[in-house]
């Protein structure tokens, strides 16, 4: 199985950040080496620490000292989760954009950005530039659900994270020394800071680590076994695992799991169903990105499909009923699901699997089409049409079947 090379000319981020436990902040500088493929009049940054869940627990991010090619630029807020600076940029001309950030950590949030005692979950924290090639800036509003609303645009990350003595860091990518991490062609970069007990896996191609926050009673070995089996089964179906390392980190004060490239965050007692699902996101969200605000079913439906294939739960998912307010609304954006939160899981995750099952071909044939979808869209932002096109190679009426379930923009 071949790894698909990352796109050339994608944004490169250099981040130098420091966790100050006394001040309860993570602050630092982010440099984006950014080349738009169309003219634009601004640089946009997403401020997810200002999103509703984080903000209601005291979390926030503040930016300062923005510059474009070393020339200072004034920062403006479009809304709480979107900042921009005016700058006329030319297509295919690279700029070096720098900004300073200070994040005040929300405490006790059951979500991706949270501080619980000594432990810090650092997910969706950087003020990344949501530029979608051939499209432009993606400005989806934040969601109040236990979900993500960002566009996953692939970039190369070079992140230095300094933490107080005695704390460890588990993070996306390769540690090239002293918590200096590199990860290429990935939609985001995340870390967990804390005190862990860990076990290491035995893949010959890349390191696998399960880290468990030291106060928790979960045993690491069963998690490691399920991670290894899931990685193996998924690679067989959808192509090689795309990152240089895999980390699963269990922390308290959290239910379920949250995926980042090469790093999965899970709460206690989550091995049975959450582990294979989050590992599947390494392909569907990680390797193949999507606009999680506009098309949440693309990554959640496909991760649930993959989970069903490798975890023996396919038949059960197929027979689950879909609530009336979600039925045939598969393709709705997060703004719809915020108002139908009780139906989000079945309407997007379960119904996504059911729409693929309704294609009327074998699960192996669907998997074959999904492998084509991965190969054709690796390190890119996929659209519903890209999925329908791949599925049409095994089920010619795929677009109309998906549309019947409420998928939008499939043809
Ligand atoms: Zn998921």
XYZ file of C-alpha atoms and ligand atoms in Angstrom:
412
model
C 0.000 0.000 0.000
C 1.420 3.316 -1.098
C 1.246 6.496 0.901
C -0.180 9.336 -1.172
C 2.163 12.325 -1.221
C 0.926 15.621 0.205
C 0.012 18.423 -2.170
C 2.797 20.815 -3.063
C 2.594 24.462 -2.100
C 0.368 23.909 0.916
C 0.515 26.168 3.949
C 3.362 25.575 6.372
C 2.854 26.557 10.000
C 5.664 27.256 12.451
C 4.405 27.438 16.018
C 6.330 28.192 19.191
C 4.021 27.928 22.208
C 4.316 27.732 25.953
C 1.946 26.341 28.556
C 1.968 28.443 31.744
C 0.027 26.478 34.381
C -0.001 29.357 36.889
C -1.392 31.871 34.400
C -3.629 29.111 32.930
C -2.594 30.111 29.407
C -1.011 28.697 26.295
C 0.628 31.520 24.392
C 3.055 31.891 21.557
C 3.647 32.826 17.956
C 2.298 31.250 14.809
C 3.862 31.854 11.416
C 1.954 30.740 8.328
C 3.836 30.441 5.068
C 0.755 30.833 2.927
C 0.203 30.870 -0.833
C -3.382 31.526 -1.946
C -4.307 30.131 -5.355
C -6.634 33.080 -6.028
C -6.390 36.816 -5.277
C -7.846 37.825 -1.915
C -8.032 41.029 0.138
C -7.483 39.491 3.592
C -5.947 36.838 5.796
C -8.562 35.027 7.898
C -7.973 33.107 11.154
C -10.381 30.809 13.027
C -10.622 31.326 16.791
C -12.251 28.113 18.032
C -11.238 28.702 21.690
C -13.846 31.518 21.561
C -16.559 29.014 20.491
C -19.639 28.538 22.673
C -18.590 25.459 24.668
C -15.109 26.756 25.453
C -16.246 30.342 26.160
C -18.914 29.159 28.622
C -16.083 27.512 30.632
C -13.834 30.587 30.635
C -11.853 29.776 27.489
C -10.762 32.433 25.018
C -8.078 33.313 22.488
C -6.684 36.778 21.911
C -4.465 37.754 18.983
C -1.923 40.526 18.667
C 1.073 41.695 16.649
C -0.033 40.458 13.234
C 2.315 41.028 10.335
C 2.511 40.173 6.647
C 6.079 39.800 5.369
C 7.240 41.594 8.535
C 4.943 44.608 7.941
C 2.582 45.142 10.910
C -1.118 44.739 10.104
C -4.158 45.668 12.155
C -6.338 42.788 13.383
C -10.127 42.885 13.200
C -12.842 40.591 14.475
C -15.577 39.538 12.021
C -17.235 37.673 14.893
C -16.102 35.886 18.062
C -14.594 32.959 16.140
C -13.257 34.750 13.055
C -10.464 37.306 12.895
C -8.938 38.872 9.812
C -6.409 41.383 8.693
C -6.761 43.344 5.473
C -3.975 42.581 3.024
C -4.150 42.422 -0.770
C -2.706 39.009 -1.647
C -1.937 37.810 -5.157
C -2.637 34.331 -6.430
C 0.391 32.018 -6.243
C 2.503 34.572 -4.368
C 3.747 33.268 -1.043
C 3.483 35.430 2.074
C 4.816 34.978 5.581
C 2.040 35.802 8.016
C 2.833 36.058 11.732
C 0.532 36.468 14.690
C 0.894 36.230 18.482
C -1.802 34.373 20.410
C -2.765 33.966 24.044
C -5.245 31.245 24.906
C -6.873 31.199 28.327
C -7.747 27.569 28.982
C -11.361 26.649 29.728
C -11.605 24.512 32.850
C -13.520 21.262 33.061
C -14.929 21.334 29.524
C -16.039 17.933 28.254
C -14.505 18.779 24.903
C -11.323 19.166 22.844
C -9.909 22.250 24.542
C -9.936 21.830 28.297
C -7.895 21.904 31.473
C -8.640 19.390 34.217
C -6.159 19.649 37.073
C -2.700 19.132 35.564
C -4.104 17.777 32.302
C -4.626 19.957 29.220
C -6.381 18.825 26.049
C -5.109 21.111 23.307
C -7.346 20.554 20.275
C -8.639 23.074 17.691
C -6.566 25.705 19.459
C -4.389 27.358 16.811
C -5.639 30.366 14.810
C -5.349 28.434 11.521
C -6.052 29.962 8.092
C -9.177 28.289 6.615
C -8.294 28.677 2.941
C -9.867 26.091 0.675
C -7.942 25.797 -2.614
C -10.043 26.831 -5.647
C -12.770 28.116 -3.312
C -11.411 30.693 -0.858
C -12.024 31.446 2.816
C -14.328 29.058 4.698
C -16.351 30.923 7.314
C -18.672 28.312 8.825
C -20.076 29.418 12.189
C -19.094 27.511 15.331
C -21.265 24.714 16.653
C -22.592 24.292 20.183
C -22.692 20.500 19.674
C -19.962 18.023 20.702
C -18.594 18.328 17.192
C -16.266 20.348 14.999
C -17.284 22.994 12.483
C -13.970 23.736 10.842
C -12.802 23.233 7.320
C -9.932 20.760 7.396
C -7.295 22.215 5.102
C -4.069 20.231 4.960
C -0.847 21.923 5.948
C 2.659 21.158 7.176
C 3.166 21.697 10.906
C 6.350 22.466 12.824
C 5.363 22.965 16.472
C 7.473 23.576 19.578
C 5.588 23.232 22.833
C 7.155 24.074 26.139
C 5.501 22.774 29.318
C 6.286 22.951 33.059
C 8.733 20.396 34.384
C 7.183 17.071 35.305
C 4.485 17.219 32.630
C 4.562 15.121 29.461
C 3.256 15.862 25.963
C 1.508 13.420 23.630
C 0.972 15.029 20.236
C 0.374 14.707 16.506
C 3.400 13.828 14.386
C 7.032 13.049 15.116
C 8.904 14.469 18.097
C 12.258 15.486 16.625
C 13.501 16.324 20.130
C 12.335 18.173 23.237
C 8.646 18.388 22.276
C 9.398 19.780 18.853
C 6.964 18.089 16.503
C 6.669 17.788 12.737
C 3.652 16.606 10.784
C 3.142 17.089 7.056
C 0.001 17.206 4.942
C -2.411 17.161 7.887
C -5.585 19.135 8.589
C -4.674 20.119 12.163
C -2.213 19.575 14.981
C -3.229 18.658 18.539
C -1.638 17.631 21.827
C -2.444 16.477 25.325
C -0.319 17.673 28.241
C -0.324 15.735 31.500
C 1.133 12.849 33.471
C 0.645 9.527 31.757
C 1.349 5.847 32.004
C 1.911 4.448 28.545
C 2.364 1.357 26.425
C 3.943 1.124 23.010
C 2.787 -0.924 20.057
C 4.641 -3.007 17.602
C 3.884 -1.780 14.083
C 7.001 -2.104 11.966
C 6.178 1.057 10.034
C 5.420 3.653 12.704
C 5.238 3.971 16.506
C 1.897 3.389 18.214
C 1.427 4.693 21.755
C -1.450 4.502 24.214
C -1.141 7.051 27.047
C -3.451 7.031 30.038
C -3.669 9.916 32.490
C -2.193 8.588 35.711
C -5.290 8.908 37.912
C -7.423 6.747 35.576
C -8.101 3.071 36.112
C -8.373 2.004 32.436
C -5.805 -0.653 31.522
C -3.755 0.318 28.445
C -3.218 -3.131 26.876
C -6.793 -3.674 25.574
C -6.770 -0.211 23.983
C -3.463 -0.931 22.296
C -4.740 -4.249 20.947
C -7.820 -2.583 19.480
C -5.815 0.295 17.992
C -3.420 -2.158 16.319
C -6.226 -4.325 14.950
C -8.152 -1.274 13.716
C -5.120 0.260 11.995
C -4.379 -3.057 10.287
C -7.957 -3.670 9.097
C -8.465 -0.090 7.922
C -5.166 0.031 6.004
C -6.199 -3.158 4.205
C -9.407 -1.513 3.067
C -8.549 2.154 2.480
C -4.783 2.380 1.942
C -1.728 3.008 4.104
C -2.010 4.867 7.408
C -0.951 8.417 6.496
C 1.025 9.725 9.502
C 4.437 8.966 11.036
C 2.981 7.937 14.434
C -0.289 7.094 16.141
C -1.187 8.233 19.670
C -4.275 7.411 21.702
C -4.548 9.495 24.882
C -7.121 8.863 27.608
C -7.957 11.783 29.882
C -10.654 12.261 32.515
C -13.665 14.566 32.274
C -14.589 13.567 28.765
C -17.081 11.216 27.089
C -16.463 9.427 23.803
C -13.598 10.442 21.543
C -12.227 13.267 19.410
C -9.983 12.735 16.412
C -6.927 14.640 15.284
C -4.280 13.554 12.787
C -2.084 10.989 14.505
C -3.688 11.777 17.868
C -6.990 10.578 19.308
C -8.389 11.891 22.599
C -10.752 9.553 24.466
C -12.474 9.511 27.840
C -12.630 6.627 30.316
C -14.149 3.265 29.369
C -14.344 4.004 25.630
C -12.527 1.076 24.077
C -15.362 -1.019 22.676
C -16.882 1.345 20.126
C -15.018 4.618 20.222
C -11.508 3.322 19.474
C -12.229 1.845 16.005
C -14.385 4.848 15.095
C -11.699 7.404 15.955
C -8.986 5.361 14.234
C -11.181 5.354 11.093
C -11.189 9.166 11.193
C -7.463 9.025 10.393
C -8.627 8.280 6.825
C -12.015 10.056 6.820
C -11.314 13.591 8.136
C -7.527 13.202 8.477
C -6.193 11.999 5.138
C -9.299 13.058 3.207
C -10.502 16.334 4.685
C -13.911 17.903 4.447
C -15.783 20.982 5.573
C -17.014 19.689 8.921
C -19.375 22.626 9.311
C -21.006 22.283 5.893
C -20.745 18.496 5.277
C -20.411 16.749 8.662
C -21.784 13.498 7.213
C -18.745 13.049 4.966
C -16.335 12.265 7.805
C -18.850 10.991 10.407
C -20.853 8.804 8.010
C -17.721 7.244 6.508
C -16.016 6.738 9.892
C -19.190 5.000 11.088
C -19.267 2.861 7.937
C -15.637 1.856 8.518
C -16.319 1.226 12.219
C -19.214 -1.035 11.209
C -16.971 -3.033 8.878
C -14.162 -3.668 11.361
C -16.078 -3.845 14.640
C -18.915 -6.293 13.904
C -21.584 -3.612 14.321
C -22.648 -3.210 10.682
C -25.966 -5.106 10.933
C -26.944 -3.357 14.134
C -26.263 0.068 12.582
C -28.323 -0.896 9.529
C -31.367 -1.764 11.593
C -31.376 1.316 13.833
C -34.273 3.706 13.326
C -33.616 7.301 12.319
C -35.624 9.991 14.157
C -38.263 11.788 12.054
C -36.563 15.186 12.196
C -33.325 13.672 10.830
C -34.678 11.187 8.278
C -33.635 12.183 4.745
C -31.663 15.144 6.130
C -28.257 13.445 5.897
C -26.600 16.340 4.052
C -27.528 19.156 6.447
C -24.791 21.424 7.888
C -23.955 21.787 11.605
C -26.217 24.864 11.806
C -29.151 22.461 11.227
C -27.888 19.859 13.728
C -27.373 22.497 16.432
C -31.170 22.810 16.463
C -31.618 18.985 16.273
C -28.840 17.899 18.588
C -30.719 14.901 19.970
C -30.922 13.454 16.428
C -27.393 14.353 15.296
C -25.743 11.005 16.001
C -28.373 8.867 14.314
C -29.076 11.403 11.547
C -25.443 11.843 10.471
C -23.416 8.857 11.712
C -25.926 6.006 11.491
C -27.864 7.381 8.525
C -24.564 7.889 6.668
C -23.833 4.179 6.975
C -27.397 3.339 5.969
C -27.165 5.486 2.817
C -24.080 3.533 1.685
C -25.787 0.237 2.562
C -28.729 1.307 0.354
C -26.465 1.356 -2.716
C -27.387 -2.310 -3.066
C -23.848 -3.635 -3.575
C -21.720 -5.677 -1.165
C -19.866 -3.937 1.683
C -16.631 -5.090 0.020
C -17.609 -3.233 -3.167
C -18.402 -0.076 -1.171
C -15.004 -0.397 0.558
C -13.356 -0.687 -2.833
C -15.056 2.550 -3.938
C -14.026 4.224 -0.676
C -10.404 3.248 -1.334
C -10.738 5.087 -4.671
C -12.260 8.090 -2.859
C -9.271 8.140 -0.484
C -6.701 7.865 -3.267
C -8.355 10.581 -5.367
C -8.886 13.043 -2.488
C -5.945 12.404 -0.162
C -4.611 15.579 1.521
C -7.499 17.531 -0.010
C -10.910 18.846 0.974
C -13.430 16.389 -0.456
C -16.977 17.253 -1.474
C -20.177 15.171 -1.501
C -19.818 15.003 -5.298
C -16.323 13.519 -4.967
C -17.759 10.758 -2.772
C -20.696 10.149 -5.119
C -18.298 9.935 -8.082
C -16.183 7.304 -6.322
C -19.245 5.294 -5.260
C -20.604 5.454 -8.833
C -17.698 3.223 -9.900
C -19.467 0.342 -8.108
C -23.061 1.645 -7.995
C -23.906 3.814 -11.025
C -26.987 5.336 -9.344
C -24.997 6.392 -6.226
C -25.796 10.119 -6.572
C -29.551 9.556 -6.659
C -29.441 7.067 -3.757
C -27.474 9.548 -1.613
C -29.810 12.386 -2.652
C -32.785 10.315 -1.455
C -31.220 10.362 2.017
C -30.856 14.122 1.836
C -27.266 14.426 0.642
C -26.724 17.760 -1.127
C -24.423 18.713 -4.036
C -23.792 15.096 -5.032
C -23.980 15.752 -8.784
Zn -16.649 10.585 14.507
